[in-house]
Short mmCIF file of C-alpha atoms in Angstrom, two decimals:
data_model
loop_
_atom_site.label_atom_id
_atom_site.label_comp_id
_atom_site.label_asym_id
_atom_site.label_seq_id
_atom_site.Cartn_x
_atom_site.Cartn_y
_atom_site.Cartn_z
CA MET A 222 30.02 -83.05 -63.04
CA HIS A 223 29.72 -81.52 -59.57
CA LYS A 224 29.68 -77.70 -59.55
CA SER A 225 31.31 -75.61 -56.86
CA VAL A 226 29.27 -73.27 -54.68
CA ARG A 227 30.58 -70.25 -56.59
CA GLN A 228 29.60 -71.77 -59.94
CA SER A 229 26.12 -72.57 -58.65
CA MET A 230 25.76 -69.05 -57.27
CA ALA A 231 26.93 -67.58 -60.60
CA TRP A 232 24.24 -69.55 -62.45
CA LEU A 233 21.59 -68.44 -59.93
CA HIS A 234 22.77 -64.83 -60.06
CA SER A 235 22.72 -64.76 -63.86
CA TRP A 236 19.31 -66.28 -64.50
CA LEU A 237 17.44 -64.62 -61.64
CA GLY A 238 18.97 -61.30 -62.69
CA LEU A 239 17.72 -61.77 -66.24
CA SER A 240 14.25 -62.97 -65.22
CA PHE A 241 13.52 -60.05 -62.90
CA GLY A 242 16.04 -57.48 -64.12
CA TRP A 243 13.61 -55.41 -66.18
CA LEU A 244 11.08 -55.17 -63.35
CA LEU A 245 13.83 -54.36 -60.83
CA PHE A 246 15.17 -51.61 -63.10
CA ALA A 247 11.72 -49.99 -63.20
CA ILE A 248 11.35 -50.28 -59.42
CA PHE A 249 14.80 -48.80 -58.78
CA LEU A 250 14.42 -45.90 -61.22
CA THR A 251 10.99 -44.85 -60.00
CA GLY A 252 12.20 -45.34 -56.42
CA ALA A 253 15.21 -43.09 -57.01
CA VAL A 254 13.11 -40.20 -58.36
CA THR A 255 10.65 -40.70 -55.48
CA TYR A 256 13.25 -39.12 -53.18
CA TYR A 257 12.24 -35.89 -54.97
CA ARG A 258 8.56 -36.60 -55.52
CA HIS A 259 7.44 -33.42 -53.74
CA GLU A 260 9.81 -31.35 -55.89
CA ILE A 261 8.44 -33.06 -59.01
CA THR A 262 4.90 -32.29 -57.87
CA MET A 263 5.87 -28.63 -57.40
CA TRP A 264 7.39 -28.62 -60.92
CA MET A 265 4.15 -30.01 -62.33
CA GLN A 266 1.98 -27.47 -60.48
CA PRO A 267 3.76 -24.19 -61.33
CA GLN A 268 1.07 -22.01 -59.77
CA PHE A 269 2.55 -23.03 -56.41
CA ALA A 270 5.74 -21.08 -57.12
CA SER A 271 4.23 -17.67 -56.37
CA MET A 272 2.40 -18.77 -53.21
CA GLN A 273 3.74 -17.49 -49.91
CA VAL A 274 3.01 -19.48 -46.76
CA ASN A 275 2.31 -18.09 -43.32
CA GLN A 276 1.20 -21.02 -41.19
CA ASP A 277 -0.70 -18.93 -38.66
CA THR A 278 -2.83 -17.55 -41.47
CA ALA A 279 -3.09 -20.94 -43.18
CA VAL A 280 -4.36 -22.63 -40.00
CA LYS A 281 -6.83 -19.83 -39.30
CA LYS A 282 -8.27 -19.87 -42.84
CA ALA A 283 -8.62 -23.66 -42.95
CA TYR A 284 -10.31 -23.69 -39.53
CA GLN A 285 -12.74 -20.97 -40.61
CA TYR A 286 -13.62 -22.85 -43.80
CA LEU A 287 -14.40 -26.04 -41.90
CA GLN A 288 -16.53 -24.16 -39.38
CA GLN A 289 -18.54 -22.64 -42.23
CA HIS A 290 -18.89 -25.73 -44.45
CA ALA A 291 -18.48 -28.77 -42.17
CA ALA A 292 -19.50 -27.70 -38.68
CA ASP A 293 -21.51 -30.90 -38.12
CA ALA A 294 -18.84 -33.28 -39.47
CA GLN A 295 -17.62 -36.27 -37.48
CA HIS A 296 -13.95 -35.60 -38.18
CA TRP A 297 -11.71 -32.87 -39.60
CA TYR A 298 -8.24 -33.21 -41.04
CA ILE A 299 -6.11 -30.25 -42.14
CA GLY A 300 -2.91 -30.85 -44.10
CA VAL A 301 -1.35 -27.51 -43.19
CA ALA A 302 0.39 -25.57 -45.95
CA HIS A 303 4.18 -25.42 -45.74
CA PRO A 304 6.95 -24.45 -48.21
CA ALA A 305 7.08 -27.88 -49.89
CA ALA A 306 3.27 -27.95 -50.34
CA PRO A 307 1.99 -24.36 -50.10
CA VAL A 308 -1.76 -25.11 -50.05
CA ASN A 309 -4.12 -26.33 -47.36
CA LYS A 310 -5.58 -29.76 -48.05
CA ILE A 311 -8.60 -30.39 -45.89
CA TYR A 312 -10.74 -33.50 -45.44
CA TRP A 313 -13.84 -34.10 -43.38
CA GLN A 314 -16.22 -36.95 -42.67
CA THR A 315 -19.86 -36.02 -43.09
CA PRO A 316 -22.53 -37.18 -40.60
CA ASP A 317 -23.56 -39.97 -43.02
CA GLY A 318 -19.99 -41.30 -43.19
CA HIS A 319 -18.87 -39.92 -46.56
CA TYR A 320 -15.59 -38.05 -47.02
CA GLU A 321 -15.09 -34.68 -48.68
CA MET A 322 -11.83 -33.06 -49.74
CA LYS A 323 -10.93 -29.51 -50.76
CA THR A 324 -7.75 -27.62 -51.60
CA LEU A 325 -7.57 -24.08 -50.22
CA ASP A 326 -5.40 -21.06 -50.82
CA ALA A 327 -3.35 -20.76 -47.63
CA SER A 328 -3.56 -16.95 -47.59
CA THR A 329 -7.20 -16.32 -48.50
CA GLY A 330 -8.97 -19.59 -47.68
CA ARG A 331 -10.71 -19.71 -51.07
CA GLU A 332 -11.14 -23.01 -52.88
CA LEU A 333 -8.56 -23.76 -55.57
CA THR A 334 -9.16 -25.68 -58.77
CA LEU A 335 -5.82 -27.26 -59.58
CA SER A 336 -4.74 -29.54 -62.37
CA ALA A 337 -5.55 -33.15 -61.49
CA THR A 338 -1.93 -34.16 -62.04
CA GLN A 339 -0.55 -36.85 -59.77
CA GLY A 340 2.88 -35.24 -59.91
CA GLY A 341 5.66 -37.20 -58.25
CA ASP A 342 3.11 -39.40 -56.49
CA PHE A 343 2.67 -41.32 -59.75
CA PHE A 344 6.28 -42.52 -59.61
CA TYR A 345 5.89 -43.25 -55.89
CA ASN A 346 2.82 -45.42 -56.47
CA PHE A 347 4.45 -47.15 -59.44
CA HIS A 348 7.51 -47.91 -57.33
CA PHE A 349 5.77 -50.02 -54.72
CA GLN A 350 2.56 -51.24 -56.35
CA LEU A 351 3.04 -50.95 -60.15
CA TYR A 352 0.47 -48.34 -61.14
CA GLY A 353 -2.54 -49.67 -63.02
CA MET A 354 -2.59 -53.11 -61.42
CA PRO A 355 -4.82 -54.17 -58.51
CA TYR A 356 -2.79 -52.93 -55.57
CA THR A 357 -2.56 -56.37 -53.93
CA ILE A 358 -1.15 -57.96 -57.09
CA GLY A 359 1.16 -55.01 -57.71
CA ARG A 360 2.55 -55.11 -54.18
CA LEU A 361 2.96 -58.88 -54.36
CA MET A 362 4.97 -58.58 -57.60
CA VAL A 363 7.18 -55.86 -56.13
CA THR A 364 7.71 -57.94 -52.98
CA ILE A 365 8.72 -61.00 -55.02
CA ALA A 366 11.08 -58.81 -57.05
CA ALA A 367 12.63 -57.48 -53.82
CA PHE A 368 13.11 -61.04 -52.58
CA ILE A 369 14.82 -61.97 -55.87
CA MET A 370 16.95 -58.83 -55.58
CA LEU A 371 18.16 -59.90 -52.14
CA ILE A 372 19.06 -63.35 -53.49
CA THR A 373 20.95 -61.89 -56.46
CA LEU A 374 22.86 -59.51 -54.18
CA ILE A 375 23.94 -62.33 -51.86
CA SER A 376 24.77 -64.69 -54.75
CA GLY A 377 26.72 -61.89 -56.43
CA ILE A 378 28.79 -61.33 -53.29
CA ILE A 379 29.57 -65.07 -53.12
CA THR A 380 30.38 -65.24 -56.84
CA HIS A 381 32.84 -62.35 -56.84
CA LYS A 382 35.61 -63.62 -54.60
CA LYS A 383 37.80 -60.71 -55.76
CA ILE A 384 35.13 -58.16 -54.99
CA LEU A 385 37.54 -55.55 -53.57
CA THR A 386 40.02 -56.00 -56.42
CA ASP A 387 37.21 -55.71 -58.97
CA PHE A 388 36.11 -52.46 -57.31
CA PHE A 389 39.36 -50.78 -58.41
CA THR A 390 39.24 -52.23 -61.94
CA LEU A 391 37.38 -50.36 -64.67
CA ARG A 392 38.36 -50.97 -68.28
CA ALA A 393 36.43 -48.54 -70.44
CA PHE A 394 35.41 -49.30 -74.03
CA LYS A 395 36.75 -52.88 -73.93
CA GLY A 396 33.67 -54.78 -75.06
CA GLN A 397 32.39 -57.42 -72.67
CA ARG A 398 34.96 -56.52 -70.00
CA SER A 399 33.61 -52.97 -69.82
CA TYR A 400 30.11 -54.18 -68.94
CA LEU A 401 31.48 -56.61 -66.34
CA ASP A 402 33.76 -54.02 -64.73
CA PHE A 403 31.03 -51.41 -64.60
CA HIS A 404 28.63 -53.98 -63.14
CA ASN A 405 31.15 -54.81 -60.41
CA VAL A 406 32.06 -51.20 -59.59
CA SER A 407 28.46 -49.95 -59.45
CA SER A 408 27.54 -52.95 -57.29
CA VAL A 409 30.25 -52.40 -54.69
CA ILE A 410 30.04 -48.60 -54.40
CA ALA A 411 26.48 -48.63 -53.06
CA LEU A 412 26.27 -52.21 -51.76
CA PRO A 413 25.21 -51.17 -48.21
CA PHE A 414 22.44 -49.06 -49.75
CA PHE A 415 21.25 -51.93 -51.96
CA LEU A 416 21.13 -54.37 -49.05
CA THR A 417 19.35 -51.90 -46.76
CA ILE A 418 16.79 -50.70 -49.28
CA THR A 419 16.01 -54.26 -50.44
CA PHE A 420 15.66 -55.71 -46.94
CA THR A 421 13.53 -52.84 -45.64
CA GLY A 422 11.35 -53.01 -48.74
CA LEU A 423 10.73 -56.68 -47.98
CA ALA A 424 10.14 -55.99 -44.29
CA ILE A 425 7.51 -53.33 -45.00
CA PHE A 426 5.38 -55.90 -46.83
CA PHE A 427 6.14 -58.83 -44.54
CA TYR A 428 2.41 -59.44 -44.11
CA ILE A 429 2.21 -60.34 -47.82
CA ILE A 430 5.02 -62.90 -47.85
CA LEU A 431 4.47 -64.21 -44.30
CA PRO A 432 0.70 -64.22 -43.81
CA SER A 433 0.91 -67.24 -41.50
CA GLY A 434 2.80 -65.13 -38.95
CA MET A 435 -0.04 -62.60 -38.90
CA LYS A 436 -2.59 -65.36 -38.39
CA LYS A 437 -0.52 -66.86 -35.57
CA LEU A 438 -0.14 -63.56 -33.73
CA TYR A 439 -3.68 -62.33 -34.41
CA PRO A 440 -5.79 -65.48 -34.88
CA GLU A 441 -9.16 -63.76 -34.54
CA HIS A 442 -8.43 -60.40 -36.15
CA PRO A 443 -5.48 -60.47 -38.64
CA PHE A 444 -5.74 -56.73 -39.28
CA GLN A 445 -5.22 -55.91 -35.61
CA TYR A 446 -1.54 -55.34 -36.44
CA PHE A 447 -2.38 -52.23 -38.45
CA GLU A 448 -4.39 -50.88 -35.53
CA ASP A 449 -1.51 -51.59 -33.14
CA ILE A 450 0.89 -49.37 -35.11
CA GLN A 451 -1.47 -46.42 -35.45
CA THR A 452 -1.78 -43.38 -33.21
CA VAL A 453 -2.94 -44.25 -29.70
CA ASN A 454 -6.55 -43.29 -29.11
CA GLY A 455 -7.62 -41.55 -25.95
CA SER A 456 -9.71 -43.30 -23.35
CA ALA A 457 -13.12 -44.25 -24.65
CA ILE A 458 -15.87 -41.94 -23.40
CA SER A 459 -19.36 -43.34 -23.12
CA THR A 460 -20.97 -39.89 -22.89
CA ALA A 461 -22.98 -38.92 -25.95
CA PRO A 462 -21.63 -35.86 -27.78
CA VAL A 463 -23.51 -32.63 -27.11
CA LYS A 464 -23.15 -29.47 -29.15
CA SER A 465 -20.60 -27.13 -27.62
CA ASN A 466 -18.43 -24.27 -28.82
CA MET A 467 -14.72 -24.89 -29.31
CA LEU A 468 -11.98 -22.48 -28.31
CA PRO A 469 -10.42 -20.40 -31.12
CA VAL A 470 -7.65 -22.25 -32.95
CA GLN A 471 -5.23 -19.40 -32.13
CA HIS A 472 -5.46 -20.40 -28.47
CA PHE A 473 -4.12 -23.85 -29.30
CA THR A 474 -1.39 -22.72 -31.71
CA THR A 475 -0.07 -20.34 -29.04
CA THR A 476 -0.07 -23.13 -26.45
CA VAL A 477 1.65 -25.56 -28.83
CA GLN A 478 4.39 -23.03 -29.58
CA GLN A 479 4.95 -22.61 -25.84
CA HIS A 480 5.72 -26.35 -25.72
CA TRP A 481 7.67 -26.68 -29.00
CA GLY A 482 8.94 -23.19 -29.71
CA GLN A 483 8.57 -21.69 -33.17
CA THR A 484 7.85 -24.70 -35.35
CA GLU A 485 5.77 -25.73 -38.34
CA PHE A 486 2.78 -28.06 -38.32
CA GLU A 487 2.28 -30.99 -40.64
CA SER A 488 -1.36 -31.56 -39.80
CA ILE A 489 -4.21 -30.74 -37.43
CA THR A 490 -6.89 -33.31 -36.64
CA VAL A 491 -10.18 -32.62 -34.87
CA LYS A 492 -12.41 -35.47 -33.68
CA GLN A 493 -16.10 -34.80 -33.01
CA PRO A 494 -15.78 -31.05 -33.68
CA ASN A 495 -18.16 -28.59 -32.02
CA THR A 496 -19.06 -30.96 -29.20
CA GLN A 497 -17.98 -31.19 -25.57
CA LEU A 498 -15.91 -34.28 -26.56
CA ALA A 499 -13.95 -32.54 -29.33
CA GLN A 500 -10.23 -33.36 -29.39
CA ILE A 501 -7.72 -31.42 -31.46
CA THR A 502 -4.30 -32.92 -32.26
CA PHE A 503 -1.30 -31.01 -33.64
CA THR A 504 1.48 -32.93 -35.42
CA GLU A 505 4.88 -31.31 -35.92
CA LEU A 506 6.18 -31.07 -39.49
CA LYS A 507 9.86 -31.76 -39.00
CA ASP A 508 11.11 -35.01 -37.59
CA HIS A 509 14.76 -35.93 -38.08
CA SER A 510 14.42 -39.32 -36.43
CA ILE A 511 14.48 -42.50 -38.47
CA THR A 512 11.24 -43.70 -36.89
CA ARG A 513 9.12 -40.89 -38.41
CA ASN A 514 7.35 -40.37 -35.09
CA GLN A 515 6.74 -36.64 -35.04
CA ALA A 516 5.83 -34.85 -31.85
CA GLN A 517 2.09 -34.58 -31.15
CA LEU A 518 -0.02 -32.61 -28.70
CA THR A 519 -3.72 -33.31 -28.10
CA PHE A 520 -6.17 -30.98 -26.34
CA ASN A 521 -9.80 -30.99 -25.40
CA ALA A 522 -11.01 -28.47 -28.00
CA ALA A 523 -13.84 -27.24 -25.78
CA THR A 524 -11.89 -26.67 -22.54
CA GLY A 525 -8.30 -26.34 -23.78
CA LYS A 526 -7.07 -29.05 -21.38
CA LEU A 527 -3.91 -30.84 -22.51
CA LEU A 528 -4.64 -34.55 -22.88
CA LYS A 529 -2.23 -37.47 -22.77
CA ASN A 530 0.32 -38.05 -25.51
CA THR A 531 -1.28 -39.84 -28.49
CA ARG A 532 2.02 -40.88 -30.06
CA ASN A 533 2.39 -44.63 -30.30
CA ASP A 534 5.73 -45.44 -28.65
CA SER A 535 5.15 -49.18 -28.41
CA ALA A 536 7.92 -51.53 -29.55
CA ILE A 537 5.94 -52.85 -32.52
CA ALA A 538 5.03 -49.35 -33.72
CA THR A 539 8.61 -48.11 -33.30
CA LEU A 540 10.03 -51.10 -35.19
CA ASN A 541 7.53 -50.67 -38.02
CA ALA A 542 8.22 -46.95 -38.24
CA GLY A 543 11.98 -47.54 -38.13
CA VAL A 544 11.91 -49.99 -41.03
CA TYR A 545 9.62 -47.72 -43.02
CA GLY A 546 11.71 -44.66 -42.12
CA LEU A 547 14.95 -46.28 -43.28
CA HIS A 548 13.37 -47.10 -46.62
CA MET A 549 11.74 -43.71 -47.20
CA ALA A 550 14.63 -41.67 -45.69
CA ARG A 551 12.47 -38.68 -44.85
CA PHE A 552 14.98 -37.87 -42.11
CA ALA A 553 17.68 -37.18 -44.71
CA ASP A 554 19.12 -33.70 -45.06
CA PRO A 555 19.62 -32.34 -48.63
CA VAL A 556 23.15 -33.76 -49.04
CA LEU A 557 22.21 -37.22 -47.76
CA ARG A 558 19.07 -37.24 -49.89
CA LEU A 559 21.12 -36.43 -52.99
CA ALA A 560 23.52 -39.25 -52.10
CA LEU A 561 20.60 -41.66 -51.73
CA PHE A 562 19.20 -40.51 -55.07
CA PHE A 563 22.48 -41.21 -56.87
CA SER A 564 22.76 -44.53 -55.02
CA GLY A 565 19.40 -45.43 -56.52
CA LEU A 566 20.71 -44.48 -59.96
CA LEU A 567 23.77 -46.66 -59.33
CA GLY A 568 21.33 -49.49 -58.70
CA CYS A 569 19.81 -48.82 -62.12
CA ALA A 570 23.31 -48.84 -63.64
CA MET A 571 24.14 -52.11 -61.89
CA ILE A 572 20.98 -53.80 -63.19
CA ALA A 573 21.35 -52.37 -66.71
CA SER A 574 24.99 -53.43 -67.03
CA GLY A 575 24.08 -56.91 -65.80
CA LEU A 576 21.33 -57.25 -68.41
CA LEU A 577 23.64 -56.03 -71.17
CA LEU A 578 26.41 -58.34 -70.01
CA TRP A 579 24.07 -61.35 -70.16
CA SER A 580 22.95 -60.42 -73.66
CA LEU A 581 26.48 -59.85 -74.96
CA LYS A 582 27.87 -63.06 -73.45
CA ARG A 583 25.10 -65.16 -75.00
CA GLN A 584 25.67 -63.56 -78.39
CA MET A 585 29.38 -64.33 -78.20
CA GLN A 586 28.56 -67.95 -77.34
CA LYS A 587 26.41 -68.37 -80.47
CA LYS A 588 27.75 -70.89 -82.93
CA SER A 589 25.64 -69.87 -85.92
CA VAL A 590 24.24 -66.76 -87.56
CA ARG A 591 20.68 -68.06 -87.45
CA PHE A 592 17.97 -65.80 -86.02
CA HIS A 593 17.30 -66.49 -82.34
CA LEU A 594 13.99 -65.15 -81.00
CA GLY A 595 15.15 -65.22 -77.37
CA TYR A 596 18.23 -63.04 -77.99
CA TYR A 597 16.16 -60.73 -80.18
CA LEU A 598 13.55 -60.17 -77.45
CA VAL A 599 16.14 -59.71 -74.70
CA ASN A 600 17.90 -57.00 -76.73
CA ARG A 601 14.62 -55.19 -77.45
CA LEU A 602 13.43 -55.46 -73.86
CA ASN A 603 16.77 -54.07 -72.69
CA ILE A 604 16.31 -51.03 -74.92
CA SER A 605 12.66 -50.45 -74.02
CA MET A 606 13.49 -50.60 -70.30
CA ILE A 607 16.91 -48.92 -70.03
CA LEU A 608 16.06 -46.12 -72.49
CA GLY A 609 12.30 -46.49 -72.95
CA LEU A 610 11.40 -45.99 -69.29
CA PRO A 611 13.32 -42.68 -68.99
CA LEU A 612 11.68 -41.60 -72.27
CA ALA A 613 8.26 -42.46 -70.84
CA MET A 614 9.03 -40.45 -67.70
CA LEU A 615 10.02 -37.50 -69.87
CA GLY A 616 6.79 -37.94 -71.83
CA TYR A 617 4.89 -37.72 -68.54
CA LEU A 618 6.55 -34.36 -67.83
CA TYR A 619 6.02 -33.13 -71.41
CA ALA A 620 2.31 -33.94 -71.19
CA ASN A 621 2.08 -31.80 -68.05
CA ARG A 622 3.35 -28.77 -69.93
CA PHE A 623 1.10 -29.30 -72.96
CA VAL A 624 -2.16 -30.60 -71.43
CA SER A 625 -4.16 -29.28 -68.48
CA ILE A 626 -6.17 -31.96 -66.67
CA PRO A 627 -9.44 -30.77 -65.11
CA ALA A 628 -10.91 -32.75 -62.23
CA GLY A 629 -12.70 -35.87 -63.42
CA ALA A 630 -11.02 -35.91 -66.85
CA PRO A 631 -8.81 -38.77 -68.07
CA ASN A 632 -5.23 -38.37 -66.88
CA TYR A 633 -3.45 -37.80 -70.18
CA GLU A 634 -0.10 -37.52 -68.42
CA ILE A 635 -0.29 -41.14 -67.30
CA TYR A 636 -1.63 -42.20 -70.71
CA SER A 637 1.37 -40.49 -72.31
CA PHE A 638 3.73 -42.36 -70.01
CA PHE A 639 2.47 -45.80 -71.01
CA ILE A 640 1.97 -44.97 -74.71
CA ILE A 641 5.57 -43.76 -75.04
CA TRP A 642 6.89 -46.75 -73.13
CA ILE A 643 5.05 -49.18 -75.43
CA GLY A 644 6.13 -47.07 -78.41
CA SER A 645 9.77 -47.45 -77.35
CA PHE A 646 9.44 -51.24 -77.44
CA MET A 647 7.73 -51.15 -80.85
CA LEU A 648 10.43 -48.86 -82.23
CA ALA A 649 13.11 -51.20 -80.89
CA CYS A 650 11.43 -54.14 -82.65
CA LEU A 651 11.51 -52.23 -85.96
CA THR A 652 15.10 -50.96 -85.64
CA PRO A 653 18.07 -52.94 -87.05
CA GLN A 654 20.53 -54.19 -84.44
CA GLN A 655 23.35 -51.84 -85.45
CA TYR A 656 21.14 -48.74 -84.92
CA LEU A 657 19.28 -50.03 -81.87
CA TRP A 658 21.00 -47.98 -79.17
CA LYS A 659 21.87 -44.88 -81.15
CA THR A 660 18.30 -44.33 -82.37
CA GLN A 661 16.71 -44.13 -78.95
CA LEU A 662 19.71 -42.41 -77.36
CA LYS A 663 19.25 -39.59 -79.89
CA ILE A 664 15.57 -39.32 -78.99
CA LEU A 665 16.36 -39.34 -75.25
CA MET A 666 19.10 -36.75 -75.68
CA GLY A 667 16.85 -34.40 -77.68
CA ALA A 668 13.85 -34.81 -75.38
CA ALA A 669 15.86 -34.22 -72.19
CA PHE A 670 17.58 -31.17 -73.68
CA MET A 671 14.43 -29.52 -75.03
CA LEU A 672 12.13 -29.96 -72.03
CA PRO A 673 13.87 -27.35 -69.80
CA LEU A 674 13.69 -24.85 -72.67
CA ILE A 675 9.98 -25.54 -73.12
CA ASP A 676 9.57 -25.21 -69.35
CA MET A 677 11.22 -21.76 -69.37
CA TYR A 678 8.91 -20.58 -72.16
CA TYR A 679 5.84 -22.00 -70.41
CA LEU A 680 6.66 -20.37 -67.07
CA ALA A 681 7.35 -17.01 -68.71
CA SER A 682 4.12 -17.11 -70.73
CA GLN A 683 2.02 -18.09 -67.70
CA HIS A 684 3.73 -15.54 -65.40
CA ASP A 685 4.28 -18.24 -62.79
CA ILE A 686 7.68 -16.92 -61.69
CA ASP A 687 8.57 -13.48 -60.45
CA SER A 688 12.08 -14.00 -59.05
CA PHE A 689 15.04 -16.35 -59.20
CA LYS A 690 13.92 -17.87 -55.90
CA SER A 691 10.60 -18.94 -57.43
CA TYR A 692 12.37 -20.13 -60.60
CA TRP A 693 14.73 -22.29 -58.53
CA LEU A 694 11.77 -24.60 -57.77
CA PHE A 695 11.81 -25.50 -61.47
CA LEU A 696 15.49 -25.02 -62.30
CA ARG A 697 16.62 -27.84 -59.99
CA ILE A 698 14.52 -30.32 -62.02
CA ASP A 699 15.60 -28.74 -65.31
CA LEU A 700 19.28 -29.11 -64.36
CA MET A 701 18.74 -32.82 -63.72
CA LEU A 702 17.15 -33.12 -67.16
CA TRP A 703 20.18 -31.48 -68.76
CA LEU A 704 22.43 -33.91 -66.88
CA LEU A 705 20.36 -36.72 -68.37
CA ALA A 706 20.84 -35.20 -71.83
CA LEU A 707 24.62 -35.07 -71.26
CA LEU A 708 24.65 -38.71 -70.14
CA ALA A 709 22.69 -39.73 -73.24
CA CYS A 710 25.15 -37.76 -75.39
CA PHE A 711 28.13 -39.45 -73.72
CA LEU A 712 26.64 -42.92 -74.23
CA HIS A 713 25.77 -42.09 -77.83
CA GLN A 714 29.37 -41.13 -78.54
CA ASN A 715 31.02 -44.01 -76.68
CA ILE A 716 28.76 -47.03 -77.01
CA HIS A 717 29.82 -47.58 -80.63
CA PRO A 718 33.42 -48.70 -79.78
CA ILE A 719 32.11 -51.23 -77.23
CA GLN A 720 29.60 -52.62 -79.70
CA GLN A 721 32.12 -52.75 -82.55
CA LYS A 722 34.67 -54.66 -80.48
CA ALA A 723 32.02 -57.14 -79.39
CA VAL A 724 30.79 -57.57 -82.99
CA ARG A 725 34.34 -58.24 -84.22
CA LYS A 726 34.79 -60.92 -81.53
CA ILE A 727 31.49 -62.55 -82.48
CA GLN A 728 32.35 -62.49 -86.19
CA THR A 729 35.81 -63.95 -85.56
CA LYS A 730 34.34 -66.71 -83.42
CA LEU A 731 31.66 -67.57 -85.98
CA LYS A 732 34.25 -67.63 -88.77
CA THR A 733 36.41 -70.01 -86.73
CA VAL A 734 33.42 -72.28 -86.09
CA GLN A 735 32.47 -72.29 -89.78
CA GLN A 736 36.04 -73.07 -90.86
CA GLY A 737 36.20 -75.93 -88.36
CA SER A 738 32.93 -77.43 -89.59
CA SER A 739 33.95 -77.15 -93.27
CA SER A 740 37.26 -78.90 -92.65
#
C-alpha cells in the first residue's frame, strides 16, 4: 500500500530519532552547559575567587617573566588575565621548537600550581568531539548526529501539519498524550534555535562531510583553507633577525588605549622577541559582533611603529567566523545567553520526550506479555541517558570538591564522570520496571540538593571567599543545581500518574487480546 509523504516522514522521524536520540541528548546537554563553561571552570577553581585583576599590572608582570625566562624564544603568547579568567596564561616557543606553558598570578607574576581540572572545557570538548575518542572519529560522529538532527527536524515539521495548533495544546499527566504534547511544545518553542544550532554545527565541520570540495578548491594543499582563515601575516622579511632591545610594554599599552580608549586585552602576541624584527600584536577582549573578529593592533616592538592591520577581513574568513560565532554565541549578553542556555535544555526535553514516546507507544502495541530484549534495552538506555548523564555531570563536580588533581596525575574528575554514567546504566538494568524512574530521580534529587551545601562548607573551610561578591561566582552555579533538584522532585512526584495510566492501557489491551485469542 502506497504511503503518503507525511506517513513516510513520520516513519523516518521516528526511527532516526530513536537511533541517534541518545547521542543527540548528550550533545545537546553538554552543549547547553558549555554556554557557561568559563563560569563552571571558575566554580571548579575556587582560588580564583579572591584574585583581583588589574590588566596594566598583569601585562607588566607577564612581560617581565617572559623577558627573564624566555628572552631567546621564537614566539611569545600572553593570555591576559581578566575577570572571567583572573590569571595570566603564557606560552612560548623555545629556540629548538618546543612549547612551554606557565600560569602566573596576575598581581605578583609568580608561578601558580593549580589543580589540573579541565573545568567547563571538559563539557565543551565532549560536546563537539566526544571526549576520550580519537578527535577525528569523535568529530565525525558528532557531525553525522547533527546531519541526522537536521533531517529529523525537517521531517518533524512535515509530519506535524497542525504544528501551530499543537503548540497551544499541553495535556499534563495523560499518559502517551502528555509525552506527545510536550514533545510538540518543546519542539516549536525553540525551533529557530534548533535549526540554527544544527546547521551551523554542520557548517563548522563541512570539511569532514564534504572533503571533495576541499580537494577541488585546494588540489595541491587541502589544508590551505585553514591558513586562509587565520590572522593575516605581515609582509615576509628576508633580513635575518639580529638581537635588539624592545620598547617597554607600557609604551604599547598606552598607544593602544589612545586608539581604543579604556579597554581590556584578550591576548598579546610577540613574534621574534628581542630582535629588530619583533612584532607585538594586541587583541581586544570584547567583541559583540557575530563574526568574533576582535580589533587588533600590531607594532614593531623595537621601533614602536604601527604596522598594518593583521585582522583577516576576507570573505572566506568572515563567513567562517560568522558561522562559528552564531554557534558559539560569544556575542550574547547575559540575558540572551541565559535564553540560549534554556533553549538548549528545551532541546534536551524535546529529545527525551521523543525517546519516551517511542518506548511507550511500542509497549502499548505489544500483543503479549513475553520479555522483549529490545524494549528492555531502550527503557534502560533512556534512563541512563536522561537521568544518568546529569548524574555523571554532578559526579564530575563532586569529584572536584573531594579530590585535588596535581599536574601529571590521573584526572579523577573525568574518571568519576564515566564511572557514574556506566553505573547508572547498570543500576537501571538491575531495577524493576515499576521503580526504574523513581530510583534514579531520588538519587539525582539528593545529589543536586546536597552539592551546593557541600560547596558552601568547602569554600568556608578553605577561606576562598571573603565577600558576597566573591561568593556569587559559586552561588550562580549552586542555584542552578537547586533548580535541577526541584525539577527532579517535580518529576518524581508526577511521573507516577503518567506511568500508571499507560500501564492500565497496556493491561487492558493485553487482556482484550488474550480474550480474543481464547474465544
